[in-house]
PDB file of C-alpha atoms in Angstrom:
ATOM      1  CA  UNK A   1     104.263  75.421 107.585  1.00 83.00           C
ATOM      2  CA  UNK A   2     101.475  77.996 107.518  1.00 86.00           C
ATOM      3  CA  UNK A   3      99.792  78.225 104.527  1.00 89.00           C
ATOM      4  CA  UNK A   4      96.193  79.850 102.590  1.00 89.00           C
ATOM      5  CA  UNK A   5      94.182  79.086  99.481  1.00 88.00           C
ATOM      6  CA  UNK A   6      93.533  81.830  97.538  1.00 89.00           C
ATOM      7  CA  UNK A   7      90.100  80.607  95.810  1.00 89.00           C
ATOM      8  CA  UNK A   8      87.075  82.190  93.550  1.00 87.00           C
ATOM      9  CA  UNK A   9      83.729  80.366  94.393  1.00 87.00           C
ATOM     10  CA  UNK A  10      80.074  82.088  94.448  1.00 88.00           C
ATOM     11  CA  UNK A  11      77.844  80.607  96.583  1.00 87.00           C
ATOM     12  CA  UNK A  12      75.826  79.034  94.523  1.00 89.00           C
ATOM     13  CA  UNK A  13      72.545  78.692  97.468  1.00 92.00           C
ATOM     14  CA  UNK A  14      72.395  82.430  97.186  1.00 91.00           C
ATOM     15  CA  UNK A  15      72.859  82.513  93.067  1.00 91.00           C
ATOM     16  CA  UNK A  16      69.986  80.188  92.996  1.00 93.00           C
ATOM     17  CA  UNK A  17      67.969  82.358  95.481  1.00 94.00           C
ATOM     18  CA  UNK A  18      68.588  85.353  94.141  1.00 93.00           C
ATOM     19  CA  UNK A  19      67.997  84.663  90.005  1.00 93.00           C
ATOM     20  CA  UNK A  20      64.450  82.484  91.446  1.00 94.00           C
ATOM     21  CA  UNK A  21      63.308  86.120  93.357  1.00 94.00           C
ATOM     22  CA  UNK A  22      63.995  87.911  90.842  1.00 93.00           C
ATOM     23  CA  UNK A  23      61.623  85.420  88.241  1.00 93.00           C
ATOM     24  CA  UNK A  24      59.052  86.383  90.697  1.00 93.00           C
ATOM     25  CA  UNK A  25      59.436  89.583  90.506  1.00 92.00           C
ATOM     26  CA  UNK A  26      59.412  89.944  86.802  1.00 92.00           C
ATOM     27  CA  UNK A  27      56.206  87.668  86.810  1.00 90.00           C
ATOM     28  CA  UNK A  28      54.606  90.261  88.831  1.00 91.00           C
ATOM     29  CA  UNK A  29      55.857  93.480  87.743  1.00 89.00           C
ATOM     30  CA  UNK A  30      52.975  95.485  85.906  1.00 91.00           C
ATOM     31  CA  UNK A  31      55.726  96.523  83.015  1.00 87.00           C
ATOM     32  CA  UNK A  32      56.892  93.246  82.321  1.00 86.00           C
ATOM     33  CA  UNK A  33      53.280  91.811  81.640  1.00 87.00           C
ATOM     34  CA  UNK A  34      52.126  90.110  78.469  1.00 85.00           C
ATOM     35  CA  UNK A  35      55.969  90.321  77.441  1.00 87.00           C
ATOM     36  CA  UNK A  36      58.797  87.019  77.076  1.00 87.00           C
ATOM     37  CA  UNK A  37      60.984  88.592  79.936  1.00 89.00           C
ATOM     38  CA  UNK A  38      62.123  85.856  81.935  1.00 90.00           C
ATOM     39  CA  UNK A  39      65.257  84.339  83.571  1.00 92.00           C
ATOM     40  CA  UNK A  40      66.714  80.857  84.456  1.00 92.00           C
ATOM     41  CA  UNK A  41      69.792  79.056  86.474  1.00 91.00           C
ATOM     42  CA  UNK A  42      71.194  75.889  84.711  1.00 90.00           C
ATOM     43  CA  UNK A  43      74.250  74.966  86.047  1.00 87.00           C
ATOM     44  CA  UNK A  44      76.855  78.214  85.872  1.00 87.00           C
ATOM     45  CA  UNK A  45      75.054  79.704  83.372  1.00 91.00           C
ATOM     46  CA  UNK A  46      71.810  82.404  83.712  1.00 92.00           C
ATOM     47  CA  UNK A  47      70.182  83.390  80.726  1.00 92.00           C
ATOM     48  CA  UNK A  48      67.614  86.419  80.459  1.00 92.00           C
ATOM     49  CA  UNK A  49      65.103  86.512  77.688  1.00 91.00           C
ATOM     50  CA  UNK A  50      63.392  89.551  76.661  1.00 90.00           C
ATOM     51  CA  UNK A  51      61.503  91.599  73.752  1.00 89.00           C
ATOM     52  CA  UNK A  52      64.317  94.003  73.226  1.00 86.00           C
ATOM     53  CA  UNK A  53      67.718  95.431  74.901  1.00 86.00           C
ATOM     54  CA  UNK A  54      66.326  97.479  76.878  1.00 89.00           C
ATOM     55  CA  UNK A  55      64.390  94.709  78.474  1.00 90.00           C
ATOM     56  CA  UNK A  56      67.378  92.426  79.362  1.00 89.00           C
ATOM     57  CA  UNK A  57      69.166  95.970  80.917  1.00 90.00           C
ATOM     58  CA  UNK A  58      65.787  95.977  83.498  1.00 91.00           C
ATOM     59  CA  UNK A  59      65.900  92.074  84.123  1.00 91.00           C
ATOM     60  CA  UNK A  60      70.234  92.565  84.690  1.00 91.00           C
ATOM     61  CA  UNK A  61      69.255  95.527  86.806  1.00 93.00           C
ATOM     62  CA  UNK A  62      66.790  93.428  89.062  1.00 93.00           C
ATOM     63  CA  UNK A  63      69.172  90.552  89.141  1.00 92.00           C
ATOM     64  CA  UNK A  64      72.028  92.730  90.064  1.00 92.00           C
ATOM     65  CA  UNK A  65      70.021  94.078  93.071  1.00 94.00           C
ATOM     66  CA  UNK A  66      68.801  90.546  94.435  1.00 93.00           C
ATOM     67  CA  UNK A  67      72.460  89.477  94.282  1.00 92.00           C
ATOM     68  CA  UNK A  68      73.596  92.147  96.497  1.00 92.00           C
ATOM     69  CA  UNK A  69      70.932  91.862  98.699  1.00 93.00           C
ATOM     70  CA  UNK A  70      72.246  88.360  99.294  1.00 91.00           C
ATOM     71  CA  UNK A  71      75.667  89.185  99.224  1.00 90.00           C
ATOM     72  CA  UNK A  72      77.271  87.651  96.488  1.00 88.00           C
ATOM     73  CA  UNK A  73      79.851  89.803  94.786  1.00 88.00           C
ATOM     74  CA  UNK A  74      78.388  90.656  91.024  1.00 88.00           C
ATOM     75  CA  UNK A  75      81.978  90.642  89.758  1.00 87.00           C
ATOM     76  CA  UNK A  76      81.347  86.671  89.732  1.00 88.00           C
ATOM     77  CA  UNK A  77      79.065  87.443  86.579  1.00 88.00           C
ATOM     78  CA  UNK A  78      80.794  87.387  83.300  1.00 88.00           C
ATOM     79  CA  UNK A  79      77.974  89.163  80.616  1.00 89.00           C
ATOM     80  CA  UNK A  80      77.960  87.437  76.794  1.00 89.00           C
ATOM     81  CA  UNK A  81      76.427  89.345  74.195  1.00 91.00           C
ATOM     82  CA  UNK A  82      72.874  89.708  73.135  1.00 89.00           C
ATOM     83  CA  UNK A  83      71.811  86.891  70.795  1.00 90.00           C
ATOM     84  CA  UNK A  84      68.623  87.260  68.676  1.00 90.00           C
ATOM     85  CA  UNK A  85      66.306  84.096  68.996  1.00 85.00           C
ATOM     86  CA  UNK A  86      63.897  84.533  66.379  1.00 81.00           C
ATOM     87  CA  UNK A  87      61.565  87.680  65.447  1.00 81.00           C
ATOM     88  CA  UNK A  88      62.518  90.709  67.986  1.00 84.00           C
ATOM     89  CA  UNK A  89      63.053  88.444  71.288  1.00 89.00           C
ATOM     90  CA  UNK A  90      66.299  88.653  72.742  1.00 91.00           C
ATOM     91  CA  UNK A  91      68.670  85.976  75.059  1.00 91.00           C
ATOM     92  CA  UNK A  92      71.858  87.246  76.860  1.00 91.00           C
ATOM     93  CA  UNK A  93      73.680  84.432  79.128  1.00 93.00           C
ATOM     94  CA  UNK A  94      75.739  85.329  82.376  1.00 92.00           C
ATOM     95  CA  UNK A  95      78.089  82.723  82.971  1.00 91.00           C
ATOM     96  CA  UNK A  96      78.889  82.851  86.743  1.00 89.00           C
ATOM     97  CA  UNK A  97      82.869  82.690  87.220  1.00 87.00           C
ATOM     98  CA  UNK A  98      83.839  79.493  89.574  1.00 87.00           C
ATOM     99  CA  UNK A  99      87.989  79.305  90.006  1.00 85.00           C
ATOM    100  CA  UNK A 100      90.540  81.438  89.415  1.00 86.00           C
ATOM    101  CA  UNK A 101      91.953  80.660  85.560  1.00 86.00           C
ATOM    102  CA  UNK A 102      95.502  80.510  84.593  1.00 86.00           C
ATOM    103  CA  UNK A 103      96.438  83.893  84.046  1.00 87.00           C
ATOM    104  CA  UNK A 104      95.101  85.306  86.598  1.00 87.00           C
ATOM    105  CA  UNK A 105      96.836  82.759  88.823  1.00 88.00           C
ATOM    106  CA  UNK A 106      99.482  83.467  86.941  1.00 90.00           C
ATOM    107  CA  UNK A 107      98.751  87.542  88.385  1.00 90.00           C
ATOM    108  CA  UNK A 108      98.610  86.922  91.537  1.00 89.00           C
ATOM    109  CA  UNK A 109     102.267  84.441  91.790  1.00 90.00           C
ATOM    110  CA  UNK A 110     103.477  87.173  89.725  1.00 90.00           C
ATOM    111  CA  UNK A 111     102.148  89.826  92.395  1.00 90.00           C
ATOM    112  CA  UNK A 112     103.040  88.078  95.583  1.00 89.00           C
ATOM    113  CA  UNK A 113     106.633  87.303  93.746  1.00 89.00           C
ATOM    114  CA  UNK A 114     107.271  91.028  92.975  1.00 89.00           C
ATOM    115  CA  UNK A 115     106.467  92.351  96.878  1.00 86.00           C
ATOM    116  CA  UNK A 116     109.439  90.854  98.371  1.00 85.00           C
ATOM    117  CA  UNK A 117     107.277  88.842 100.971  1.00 85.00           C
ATOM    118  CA  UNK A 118     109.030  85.642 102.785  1.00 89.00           C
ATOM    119  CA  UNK A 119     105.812  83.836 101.132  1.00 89.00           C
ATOM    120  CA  UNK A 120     105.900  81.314  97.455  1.00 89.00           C
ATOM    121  CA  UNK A 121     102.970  80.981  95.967  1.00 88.00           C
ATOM    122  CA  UNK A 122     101.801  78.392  93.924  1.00 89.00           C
ATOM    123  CA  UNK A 123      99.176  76.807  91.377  1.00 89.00           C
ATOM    124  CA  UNK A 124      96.957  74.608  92.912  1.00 86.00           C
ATOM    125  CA  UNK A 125      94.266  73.868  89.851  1.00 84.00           C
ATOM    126  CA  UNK A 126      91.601  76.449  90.267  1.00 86.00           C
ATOM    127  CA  UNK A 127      93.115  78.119  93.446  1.00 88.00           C
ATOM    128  CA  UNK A 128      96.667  79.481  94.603  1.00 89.00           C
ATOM    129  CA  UNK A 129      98.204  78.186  97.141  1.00 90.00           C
ATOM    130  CA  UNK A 130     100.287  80.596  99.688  1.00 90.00           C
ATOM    131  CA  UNK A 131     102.788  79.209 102.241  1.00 91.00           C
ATOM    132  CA  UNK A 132     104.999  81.284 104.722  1.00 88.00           C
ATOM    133  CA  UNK A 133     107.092  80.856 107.753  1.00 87.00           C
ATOM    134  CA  UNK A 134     105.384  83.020 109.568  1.00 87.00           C
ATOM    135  CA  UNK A 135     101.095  83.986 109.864  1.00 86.00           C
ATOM    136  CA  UNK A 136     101.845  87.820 109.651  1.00 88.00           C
ATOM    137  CA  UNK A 137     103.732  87.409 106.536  1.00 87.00           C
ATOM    138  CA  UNK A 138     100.634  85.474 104.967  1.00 88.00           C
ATOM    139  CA  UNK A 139      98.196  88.004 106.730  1.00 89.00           C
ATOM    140  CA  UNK A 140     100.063  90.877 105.230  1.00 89.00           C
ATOM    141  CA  UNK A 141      99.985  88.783 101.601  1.00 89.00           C
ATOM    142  CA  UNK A 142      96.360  88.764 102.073  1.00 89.00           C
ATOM    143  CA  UNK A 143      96.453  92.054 102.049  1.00 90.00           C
ATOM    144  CA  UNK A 144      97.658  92.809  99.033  1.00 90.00           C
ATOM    145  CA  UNK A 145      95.822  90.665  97.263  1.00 89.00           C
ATOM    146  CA  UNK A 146      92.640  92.261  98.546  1.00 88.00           C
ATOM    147  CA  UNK A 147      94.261  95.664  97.571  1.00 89.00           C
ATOM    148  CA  UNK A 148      95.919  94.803  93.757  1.00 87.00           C
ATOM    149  CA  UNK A 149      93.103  91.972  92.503  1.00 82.00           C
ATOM    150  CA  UNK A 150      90.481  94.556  92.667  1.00 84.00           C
ATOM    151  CA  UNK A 151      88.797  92.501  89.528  1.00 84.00           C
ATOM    152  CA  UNK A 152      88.533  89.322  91.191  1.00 84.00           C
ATOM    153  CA  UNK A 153      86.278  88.750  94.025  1.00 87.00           C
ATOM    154  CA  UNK A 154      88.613  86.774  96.025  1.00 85.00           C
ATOM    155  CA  UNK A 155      88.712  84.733  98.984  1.00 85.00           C
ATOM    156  CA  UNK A 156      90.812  83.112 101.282  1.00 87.00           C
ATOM    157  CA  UNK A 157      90.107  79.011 102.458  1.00 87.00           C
ATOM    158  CA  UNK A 158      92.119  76.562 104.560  1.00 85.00           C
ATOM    159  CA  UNK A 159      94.123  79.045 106.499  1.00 80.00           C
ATOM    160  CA  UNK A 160      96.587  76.393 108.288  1.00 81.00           C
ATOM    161  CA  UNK A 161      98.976  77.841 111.158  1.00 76.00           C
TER     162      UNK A 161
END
């Protein structure tokens, strides 16, 4: 039976490459100089240090540019709030989404339910899993998806005719 994950996953090469460019840059930009504006990649998580608000808006700013450059969708990043770290520096940390959670899965069943398709979805841990008797059915729930989950940078894996 035809079927199609329905899955949320950055590439994490181009993350990496993108957050270590823009370091460089910020090490050689004239008005970041003699300042604590940095950034860093452990894991799923990017935190940017500065000396004030304004600063971490510049070193999102160049982030969000490298990203797109190396297309990766920026509505993977999910922005905390500004901490204070001691005297007037500042940390933010981006947590880079991986999976679709529960109620969003929970969306899109919903959403594929409520269009009358001849396709079930279902739960598959971090993914949804779409199955159809037919590929235009699945094509045309693809779709919709693109068109309705406007919030969630979906994609579509293991397409199986």
């Amino acid at each position: 039976m035809p079927s199609f994950d329905t899955v949320c996953e950055p590439n994490m090469v181009e993350v990496r490459n993108a957050v270590d460019t823009s370091a460089k840059e910020i090490g050689t930009r004239f008005d970041f100089k003699g300042t604590s504006a940095a950034i860093e990649l452990k894991d799923k998580d990017i935190t940017m240090f500065g000396d004030a608000d304004f600063q971490l808006t510049q070193v999102e700013d160049i982030l969000r540019n490298k990203l797109t450059k190396r297309n990766v969708d920026v509505r993977f990043l999910d922005i905390g709030k500004v901490e204070k770290i001691g005297g007037d520096k500042v940390k933010q940390v981006i947590k880079v989404k991986n999976g679709i959670e529960t109620e969003d899965a929970k969306k899109i069943t919903k959403l594929i339910k409520e269009s009358k398709l001849k396709v079930q979805a279902s739960i598959q841990g971090d993914a949804v899993r779409v199955t159809g008797a037919k590929r235009d059915d699945l094509q045309a729930a693809m779709a919709l998806l693109r068109k309705d989950m406007t919030e969630l940078p979906l994609s579509f894996d293991n397409f199986r005719d």
